[in-house]
CSV table of C-alpha atoms in Angstrom, one decimal:
chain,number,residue,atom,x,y,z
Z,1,UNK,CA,0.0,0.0,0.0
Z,2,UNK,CA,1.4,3.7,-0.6
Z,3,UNK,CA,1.9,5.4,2.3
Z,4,UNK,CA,-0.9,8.4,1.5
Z,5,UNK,CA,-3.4,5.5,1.3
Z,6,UNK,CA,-2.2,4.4,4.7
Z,7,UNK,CA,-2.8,7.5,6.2
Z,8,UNK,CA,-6.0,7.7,4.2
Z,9,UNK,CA,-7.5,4.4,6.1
Z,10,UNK,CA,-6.0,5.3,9.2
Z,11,UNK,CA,-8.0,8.4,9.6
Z,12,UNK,CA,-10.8,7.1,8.3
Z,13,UNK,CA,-11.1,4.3,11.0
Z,14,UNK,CA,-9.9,6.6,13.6
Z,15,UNK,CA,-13.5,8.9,12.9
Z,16,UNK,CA,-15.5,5.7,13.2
Z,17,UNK,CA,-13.6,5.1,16.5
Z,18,UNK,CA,-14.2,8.9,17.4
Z,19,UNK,CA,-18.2,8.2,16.7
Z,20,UNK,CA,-18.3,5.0,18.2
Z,21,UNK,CA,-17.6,6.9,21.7
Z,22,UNK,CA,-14.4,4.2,21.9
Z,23,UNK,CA,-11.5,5.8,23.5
Z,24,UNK,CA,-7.4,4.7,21.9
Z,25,UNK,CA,-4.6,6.0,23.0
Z,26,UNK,CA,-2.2,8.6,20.6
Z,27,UNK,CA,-0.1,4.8,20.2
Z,28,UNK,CA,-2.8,2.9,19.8
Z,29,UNK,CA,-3.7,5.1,16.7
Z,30,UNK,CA,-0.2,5.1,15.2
Z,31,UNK,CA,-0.2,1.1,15.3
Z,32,UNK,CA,-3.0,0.3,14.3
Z,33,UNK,CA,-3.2,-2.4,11.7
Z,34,UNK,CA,-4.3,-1.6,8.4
Z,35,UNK,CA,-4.8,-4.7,6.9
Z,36,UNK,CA,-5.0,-4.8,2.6
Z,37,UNK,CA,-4.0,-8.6,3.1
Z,38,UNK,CA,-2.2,-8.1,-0.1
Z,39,UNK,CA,-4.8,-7.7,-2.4
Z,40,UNK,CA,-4.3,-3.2,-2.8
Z,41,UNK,CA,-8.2,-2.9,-2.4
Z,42,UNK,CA,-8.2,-1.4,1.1
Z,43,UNK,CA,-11.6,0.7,0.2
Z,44,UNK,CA,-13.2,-2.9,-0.2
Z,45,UNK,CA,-11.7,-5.8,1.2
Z,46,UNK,CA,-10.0,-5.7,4.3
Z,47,UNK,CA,-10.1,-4.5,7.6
Z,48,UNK,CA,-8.3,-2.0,9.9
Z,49,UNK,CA,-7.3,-3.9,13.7
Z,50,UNK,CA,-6.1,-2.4,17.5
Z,51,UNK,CA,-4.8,-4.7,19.3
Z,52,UNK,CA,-5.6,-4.6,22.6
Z,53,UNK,CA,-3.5,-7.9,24.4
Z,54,UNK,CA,-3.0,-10.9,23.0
Z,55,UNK,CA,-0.7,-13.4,25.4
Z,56,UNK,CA,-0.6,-17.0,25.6
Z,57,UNK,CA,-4.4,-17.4,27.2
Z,58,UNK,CA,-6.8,-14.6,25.2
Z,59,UNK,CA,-6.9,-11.9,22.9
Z,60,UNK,CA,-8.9,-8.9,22.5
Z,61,UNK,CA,-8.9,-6.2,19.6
Z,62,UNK,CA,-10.6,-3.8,18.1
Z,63,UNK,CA,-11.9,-4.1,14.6
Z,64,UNK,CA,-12.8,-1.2,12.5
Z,65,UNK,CA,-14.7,-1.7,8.9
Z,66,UNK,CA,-15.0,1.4,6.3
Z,67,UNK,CA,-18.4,1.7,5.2
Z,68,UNK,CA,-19.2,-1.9,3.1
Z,69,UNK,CA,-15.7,-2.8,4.0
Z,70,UNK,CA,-15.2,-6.8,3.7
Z,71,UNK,CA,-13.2,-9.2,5.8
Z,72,UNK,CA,-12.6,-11.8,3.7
Z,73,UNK,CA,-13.7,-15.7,4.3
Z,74,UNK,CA,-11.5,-17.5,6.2
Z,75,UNK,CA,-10.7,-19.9,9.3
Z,76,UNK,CA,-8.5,-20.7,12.1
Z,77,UNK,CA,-7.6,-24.0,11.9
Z,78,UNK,CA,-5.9,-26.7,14.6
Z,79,UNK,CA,-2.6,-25.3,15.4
Z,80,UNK,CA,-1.0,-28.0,17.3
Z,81,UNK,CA,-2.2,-30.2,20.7
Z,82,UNK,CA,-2.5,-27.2,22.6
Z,83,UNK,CA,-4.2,-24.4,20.4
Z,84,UNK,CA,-7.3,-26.6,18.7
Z,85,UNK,CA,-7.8,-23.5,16.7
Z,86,UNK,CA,-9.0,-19.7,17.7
Z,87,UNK,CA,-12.1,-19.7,19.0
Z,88,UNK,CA,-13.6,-16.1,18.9
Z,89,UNK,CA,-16.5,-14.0,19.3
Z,90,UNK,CA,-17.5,-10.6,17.3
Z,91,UNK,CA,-19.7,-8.2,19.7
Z,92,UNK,CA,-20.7,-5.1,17.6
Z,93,UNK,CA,-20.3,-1.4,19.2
Z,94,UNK,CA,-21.2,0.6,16.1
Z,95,UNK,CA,-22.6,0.3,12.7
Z,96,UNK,CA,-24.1,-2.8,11.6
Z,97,UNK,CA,-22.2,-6.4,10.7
Z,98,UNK,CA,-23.5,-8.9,7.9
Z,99,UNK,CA,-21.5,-11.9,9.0
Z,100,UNK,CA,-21.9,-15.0,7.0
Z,101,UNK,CA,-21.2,-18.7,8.7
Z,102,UNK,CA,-21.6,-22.1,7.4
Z,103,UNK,CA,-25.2,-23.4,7.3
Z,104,UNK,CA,-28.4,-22.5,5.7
Z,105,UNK,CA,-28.2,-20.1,2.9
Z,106,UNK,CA,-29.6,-16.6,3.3
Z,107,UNK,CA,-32.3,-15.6,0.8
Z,108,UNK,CA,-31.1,-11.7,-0.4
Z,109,UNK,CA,-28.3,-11.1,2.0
Z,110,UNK,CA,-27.5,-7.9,2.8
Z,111,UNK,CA,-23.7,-7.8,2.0
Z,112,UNK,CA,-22.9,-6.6,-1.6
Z,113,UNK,CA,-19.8,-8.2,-3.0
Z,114,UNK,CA,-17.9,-7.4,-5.7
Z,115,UNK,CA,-17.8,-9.7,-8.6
Z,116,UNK,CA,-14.4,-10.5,-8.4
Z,117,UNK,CA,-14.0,-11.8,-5.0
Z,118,UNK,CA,-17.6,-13.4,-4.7
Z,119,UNK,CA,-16.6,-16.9,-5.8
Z,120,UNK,CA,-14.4,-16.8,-3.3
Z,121,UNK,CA,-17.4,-16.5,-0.6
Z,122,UNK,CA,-18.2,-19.8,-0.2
Z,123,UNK,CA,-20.6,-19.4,3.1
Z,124,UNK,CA,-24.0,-17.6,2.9
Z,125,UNK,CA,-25.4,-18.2,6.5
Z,126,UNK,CA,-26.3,-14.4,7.2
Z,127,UNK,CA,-25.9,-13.5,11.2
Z,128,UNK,CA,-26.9,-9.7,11.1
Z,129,UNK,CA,-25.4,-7.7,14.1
Z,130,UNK,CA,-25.7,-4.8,15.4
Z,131,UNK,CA,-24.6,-2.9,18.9
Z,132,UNK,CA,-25.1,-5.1,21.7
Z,133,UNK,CA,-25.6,-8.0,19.5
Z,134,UNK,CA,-22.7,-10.8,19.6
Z,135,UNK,CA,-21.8,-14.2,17.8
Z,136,UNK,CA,-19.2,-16.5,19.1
Z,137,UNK,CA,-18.0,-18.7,16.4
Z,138,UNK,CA,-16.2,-22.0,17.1
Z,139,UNK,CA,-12.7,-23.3,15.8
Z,140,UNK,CA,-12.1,-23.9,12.6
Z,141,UNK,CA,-15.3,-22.5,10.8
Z,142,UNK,CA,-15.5,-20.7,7.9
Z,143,UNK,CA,-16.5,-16.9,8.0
Z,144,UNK,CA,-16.7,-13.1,6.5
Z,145,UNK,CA,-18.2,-10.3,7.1
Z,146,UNK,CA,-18.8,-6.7,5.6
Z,147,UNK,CA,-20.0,-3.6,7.1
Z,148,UNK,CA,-23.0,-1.7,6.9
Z,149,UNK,CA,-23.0,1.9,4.7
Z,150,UNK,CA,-21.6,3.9,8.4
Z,151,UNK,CA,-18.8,0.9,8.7
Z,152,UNK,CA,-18.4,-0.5,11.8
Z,153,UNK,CA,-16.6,-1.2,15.0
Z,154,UNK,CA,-16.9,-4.7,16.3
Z,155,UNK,CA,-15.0,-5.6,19.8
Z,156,UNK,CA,-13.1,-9.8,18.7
Z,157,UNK,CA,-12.9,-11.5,22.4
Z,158,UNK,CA,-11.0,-14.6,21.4
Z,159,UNK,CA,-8.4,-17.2,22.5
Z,160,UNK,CA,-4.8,-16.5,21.5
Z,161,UNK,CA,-4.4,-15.0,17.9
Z,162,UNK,CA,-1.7,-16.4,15.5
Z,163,UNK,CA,-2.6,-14.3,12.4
Z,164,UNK,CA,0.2,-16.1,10.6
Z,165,UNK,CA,-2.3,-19.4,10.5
Z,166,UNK,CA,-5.0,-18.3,9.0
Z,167,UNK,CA,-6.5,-20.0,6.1
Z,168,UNK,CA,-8.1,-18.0,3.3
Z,169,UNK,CA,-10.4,-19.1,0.4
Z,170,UNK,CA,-9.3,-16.7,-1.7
Z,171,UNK,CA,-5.6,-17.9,-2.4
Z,172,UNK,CA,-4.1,-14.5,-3.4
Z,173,UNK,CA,-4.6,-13.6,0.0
Z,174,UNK,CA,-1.6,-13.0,2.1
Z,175,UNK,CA,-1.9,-12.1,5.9
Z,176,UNK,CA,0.3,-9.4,6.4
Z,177,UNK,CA,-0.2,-5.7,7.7
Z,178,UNK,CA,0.9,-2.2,7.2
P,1,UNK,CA,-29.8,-7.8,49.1
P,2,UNK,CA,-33.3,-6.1,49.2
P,3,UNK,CA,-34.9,-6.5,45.8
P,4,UNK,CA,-35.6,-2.4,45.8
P,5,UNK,CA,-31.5,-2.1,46.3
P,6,UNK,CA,-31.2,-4.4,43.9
P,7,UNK,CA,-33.4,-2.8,41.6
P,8,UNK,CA,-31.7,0.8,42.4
P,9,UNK,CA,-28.1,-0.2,42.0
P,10,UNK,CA,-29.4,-1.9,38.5
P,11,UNK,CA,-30.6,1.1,37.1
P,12,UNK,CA,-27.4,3.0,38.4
P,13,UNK,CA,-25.4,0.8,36.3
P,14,UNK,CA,-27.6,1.2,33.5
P,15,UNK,CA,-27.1,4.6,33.3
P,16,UNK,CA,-23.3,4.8,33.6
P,17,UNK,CA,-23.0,2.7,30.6
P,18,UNK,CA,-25.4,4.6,28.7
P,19,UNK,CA,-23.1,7.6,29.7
P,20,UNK,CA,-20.4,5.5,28.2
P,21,UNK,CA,-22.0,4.7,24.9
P,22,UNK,CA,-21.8,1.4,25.6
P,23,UNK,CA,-24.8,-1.1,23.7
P,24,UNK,CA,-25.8,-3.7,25.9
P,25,UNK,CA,-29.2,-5.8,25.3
P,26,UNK,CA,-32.3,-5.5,27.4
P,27,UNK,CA,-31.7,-8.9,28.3
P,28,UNK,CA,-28.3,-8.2,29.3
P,29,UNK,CA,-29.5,-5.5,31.9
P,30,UNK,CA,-31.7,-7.5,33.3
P,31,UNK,CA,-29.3,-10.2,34.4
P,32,UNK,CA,-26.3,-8.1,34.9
P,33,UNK,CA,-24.8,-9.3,38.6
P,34,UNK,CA,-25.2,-6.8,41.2
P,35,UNK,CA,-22.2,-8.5,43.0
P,36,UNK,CA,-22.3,-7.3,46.9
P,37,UNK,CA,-20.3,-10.3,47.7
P,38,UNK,CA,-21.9,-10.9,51.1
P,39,UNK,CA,-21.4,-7.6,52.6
P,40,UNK,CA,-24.9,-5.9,52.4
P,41,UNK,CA,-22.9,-2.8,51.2
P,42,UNK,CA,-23.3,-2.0,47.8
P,43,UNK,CA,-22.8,1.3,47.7
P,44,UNK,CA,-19.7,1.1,49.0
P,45,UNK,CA,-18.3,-2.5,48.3
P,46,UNK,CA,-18.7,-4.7,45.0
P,47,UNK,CA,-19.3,-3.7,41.8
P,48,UNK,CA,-21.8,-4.8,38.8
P,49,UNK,CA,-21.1,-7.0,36.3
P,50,UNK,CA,-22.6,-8.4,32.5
P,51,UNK,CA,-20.7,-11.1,31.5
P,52,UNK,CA,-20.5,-11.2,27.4
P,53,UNK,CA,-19.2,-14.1,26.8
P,54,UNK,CA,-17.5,-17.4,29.4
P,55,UNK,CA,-15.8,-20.6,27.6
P,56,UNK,CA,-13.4,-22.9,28.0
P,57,UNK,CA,-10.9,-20.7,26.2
P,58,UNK,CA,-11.1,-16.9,27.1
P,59,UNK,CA,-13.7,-14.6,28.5
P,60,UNK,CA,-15.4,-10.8,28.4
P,61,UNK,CA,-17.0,-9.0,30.7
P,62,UNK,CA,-17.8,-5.5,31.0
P,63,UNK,CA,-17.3,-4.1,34.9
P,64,UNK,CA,-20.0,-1.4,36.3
P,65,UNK,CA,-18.5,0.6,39.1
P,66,UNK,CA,-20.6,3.2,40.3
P,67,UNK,CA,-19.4,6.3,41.9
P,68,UNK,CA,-16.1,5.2,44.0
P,69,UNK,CA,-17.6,1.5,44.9
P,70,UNK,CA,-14.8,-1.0,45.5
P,71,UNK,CA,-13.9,-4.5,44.1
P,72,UNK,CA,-12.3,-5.5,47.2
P,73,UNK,CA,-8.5,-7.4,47.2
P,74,UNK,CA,-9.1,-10.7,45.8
P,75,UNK,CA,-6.7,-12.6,43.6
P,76,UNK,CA,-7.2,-15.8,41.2
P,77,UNK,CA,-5.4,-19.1,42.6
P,78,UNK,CA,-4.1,-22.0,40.2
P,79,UNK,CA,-7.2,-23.9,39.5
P,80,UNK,CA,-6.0,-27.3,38.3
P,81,UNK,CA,-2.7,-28.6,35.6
P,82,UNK,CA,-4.8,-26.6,32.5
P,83,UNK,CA,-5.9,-23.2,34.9
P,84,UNK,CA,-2.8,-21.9,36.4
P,85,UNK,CA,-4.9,-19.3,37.7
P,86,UNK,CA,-6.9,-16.6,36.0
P,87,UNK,CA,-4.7,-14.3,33.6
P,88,UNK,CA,-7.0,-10.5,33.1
P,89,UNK,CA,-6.8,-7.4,31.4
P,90,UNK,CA,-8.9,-4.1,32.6
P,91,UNK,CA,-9.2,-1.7,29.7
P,92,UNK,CA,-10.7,1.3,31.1
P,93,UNK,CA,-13.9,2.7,29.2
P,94,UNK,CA,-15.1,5.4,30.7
P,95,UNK,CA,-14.5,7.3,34.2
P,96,UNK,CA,-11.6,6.8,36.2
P,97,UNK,CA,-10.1,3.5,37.7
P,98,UNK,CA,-7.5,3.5,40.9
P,99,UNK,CA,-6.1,-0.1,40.6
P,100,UNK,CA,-4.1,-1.9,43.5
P,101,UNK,CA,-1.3,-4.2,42.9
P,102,UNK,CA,1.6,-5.4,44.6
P,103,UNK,CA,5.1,-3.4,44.7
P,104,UNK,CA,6.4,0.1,45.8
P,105,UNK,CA,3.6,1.5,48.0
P,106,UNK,CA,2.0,4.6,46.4
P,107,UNK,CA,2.4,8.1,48.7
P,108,UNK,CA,-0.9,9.8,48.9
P,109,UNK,CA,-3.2,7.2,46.7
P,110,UNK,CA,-6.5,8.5,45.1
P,111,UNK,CA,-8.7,5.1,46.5
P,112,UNK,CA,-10.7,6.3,49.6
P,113,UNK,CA,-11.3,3.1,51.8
P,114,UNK,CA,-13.8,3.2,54.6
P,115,UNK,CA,-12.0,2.3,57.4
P,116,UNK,CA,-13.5,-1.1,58.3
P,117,UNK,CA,-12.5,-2.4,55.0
P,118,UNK,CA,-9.0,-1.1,55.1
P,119,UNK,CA,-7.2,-3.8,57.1
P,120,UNK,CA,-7.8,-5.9,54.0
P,121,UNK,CA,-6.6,-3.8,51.4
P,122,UNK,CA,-2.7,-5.2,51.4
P,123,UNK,CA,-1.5,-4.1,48.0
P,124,UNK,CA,-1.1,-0.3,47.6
P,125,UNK,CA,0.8,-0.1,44.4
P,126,UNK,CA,-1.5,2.4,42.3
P,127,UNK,CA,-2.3,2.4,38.7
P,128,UNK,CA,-4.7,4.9,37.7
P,129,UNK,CA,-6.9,4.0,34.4
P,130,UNK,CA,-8.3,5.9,32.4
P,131,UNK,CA,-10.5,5.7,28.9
P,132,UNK,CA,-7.7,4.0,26.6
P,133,UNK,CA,-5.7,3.1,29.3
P,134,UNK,CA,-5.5,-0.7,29.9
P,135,UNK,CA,-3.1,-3.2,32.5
P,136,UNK,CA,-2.8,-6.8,32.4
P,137,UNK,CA,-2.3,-8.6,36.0
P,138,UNK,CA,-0.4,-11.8,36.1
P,139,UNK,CA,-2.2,-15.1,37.5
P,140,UNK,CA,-3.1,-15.4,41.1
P,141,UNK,CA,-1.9,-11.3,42.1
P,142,UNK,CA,-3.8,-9.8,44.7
P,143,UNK,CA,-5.1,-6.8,43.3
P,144,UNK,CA,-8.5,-4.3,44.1
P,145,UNK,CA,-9.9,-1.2,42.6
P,146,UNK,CA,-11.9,1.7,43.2
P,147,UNK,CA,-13.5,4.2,40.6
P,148,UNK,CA,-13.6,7.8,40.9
P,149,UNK,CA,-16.0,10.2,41.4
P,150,UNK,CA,-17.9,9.8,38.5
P,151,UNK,CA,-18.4,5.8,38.8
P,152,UNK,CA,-16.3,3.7,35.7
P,153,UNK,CA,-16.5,1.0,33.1
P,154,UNK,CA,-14.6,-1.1,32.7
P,155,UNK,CA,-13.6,-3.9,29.6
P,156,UNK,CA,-12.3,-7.2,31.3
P,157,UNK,CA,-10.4,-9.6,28.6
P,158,UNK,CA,-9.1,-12.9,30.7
P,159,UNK,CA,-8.8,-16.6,30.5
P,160,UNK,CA,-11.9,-18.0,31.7
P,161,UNK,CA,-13.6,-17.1,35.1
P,162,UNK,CA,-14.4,-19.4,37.6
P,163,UNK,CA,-15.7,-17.1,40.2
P,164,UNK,CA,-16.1,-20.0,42.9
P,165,UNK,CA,-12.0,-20.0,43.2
P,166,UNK,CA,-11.5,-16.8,43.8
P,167,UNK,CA,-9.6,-15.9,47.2
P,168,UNK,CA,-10.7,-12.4,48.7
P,169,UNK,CA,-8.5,-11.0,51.2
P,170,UNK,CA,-11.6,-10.0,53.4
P,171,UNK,CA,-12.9,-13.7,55.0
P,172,UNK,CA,-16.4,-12.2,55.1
P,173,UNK,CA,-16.4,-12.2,51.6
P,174,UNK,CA,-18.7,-14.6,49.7
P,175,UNK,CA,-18.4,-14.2,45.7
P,176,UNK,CA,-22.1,-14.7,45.5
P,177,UNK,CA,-24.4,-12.5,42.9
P,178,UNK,CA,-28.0,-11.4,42.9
């Protein structure tokens, strides 16, 4: 990503922070993830991450979607004895979340995807949240979600996070940050 | 507890995290622990709690304080081989936290402790918190906290609670909710 659009991104998700009433410190701002995940389409698919902790029992972080921003499918498989695979649950605090899970397909889902990426979106299960409302998802299971048109700041409670082994259907996707 | 106290420190609670911004479902109100932990003093001692999510893996609970009520000293004890004690993270949300740990004794400490309670306070190391500001206590540290003037919220990340094994420094103490 070029640095302007960086900066871009950052600000954005920092004003969706700003209305979302959720207080980050000066650092907190500067680090922030902003994750293209290698496909240089940061206005529609990826997401932009605070992380709050994440030690050897938990994780928590902050995750901030631009307006109809998409995190694409993916899942967190078994990682060895110990680590069966992230568990973790999404609790929205602003906007609105389309999150799709395996199961029943949704008739007209609400998430608009472009046509590029949609054969890569493999699960249709729509789970429609909105502040206050949660989902925890279990190990291993795929999942993506977009935001609403005001984006969206969703608090991830989850067991440890090791970003690096994550599987994701689309296979031009690599998991790396700015 | 009298179910009018109850009912009072309830709607207390309610209305700090509205003051925070903070979503929370009707349902979650309405079963949100008004802890007193056995010491018919609400006002002064415990704190209220909505637990958003409790697994076998991590956990996430947002912590109601209302105007300078206490969490009295308590600390998390090795459970068993998997549980070597409850690992936790307070990110501060709104108001203003004074957290006790062990170390260097703090001169002149913001907490005000009514004096029967004092003789159980043994850590005086101070932390202040507040929205942004976060601190991660290693397993089975005796820690309390107090909020300011205004009341506080508070964001708890941690490894999973189990309430029932927690060791309060005060033996009146029963970890009992309402």
């Amino acid at each position: 990503m070029k640095p302007r659009e960086i900066a871009q991104t950052r600000a954005a998700a920092a004003a969706l922070l700003r209305k979302a009433r959720i207080s980050v410190t000066p650092n907190e701002l500067d680090t922030m993830e902003i994750a293209d995940l290698g496909l240089g389409d940061i206005k529609h698919m990826g997401l932009e991450i605070i992380v709050y902790e994440n030690n050897d029992r938990y994780c928590a972080k902050e995750l901030v979607l631009l307006p109809r921003q998409i995190c694409p499918e993916h899942r967190h498989p078994r990682v060895n004895g110990r680590n069966l695979g992230k568990k973790e649950t999404f609790r929205c605090r602003y906007g609105e979340v389309y999150l799709y899970v395996g199961g029943e397909r949704t008739p007209r889902p609400k998430a608009r995807v472009p046509l590029k990426y949609k054969r890569f979106m493999t699960v249709w299960h729509e789970i429609v949240l909105r502040p206050g409302d949660q989902y925890t998802l279990p190990p291993n299971s795929l999942h993506w979600f977009q935001a609403g048109d005001r984006g969206a700041v969703v608090s991830e409670f989850s067991s440890t996070s090791t970003d690096e082994h994550d599987l994701f259907s689309d296979p031009r996707i690599r998991r790396v940050g700015s």
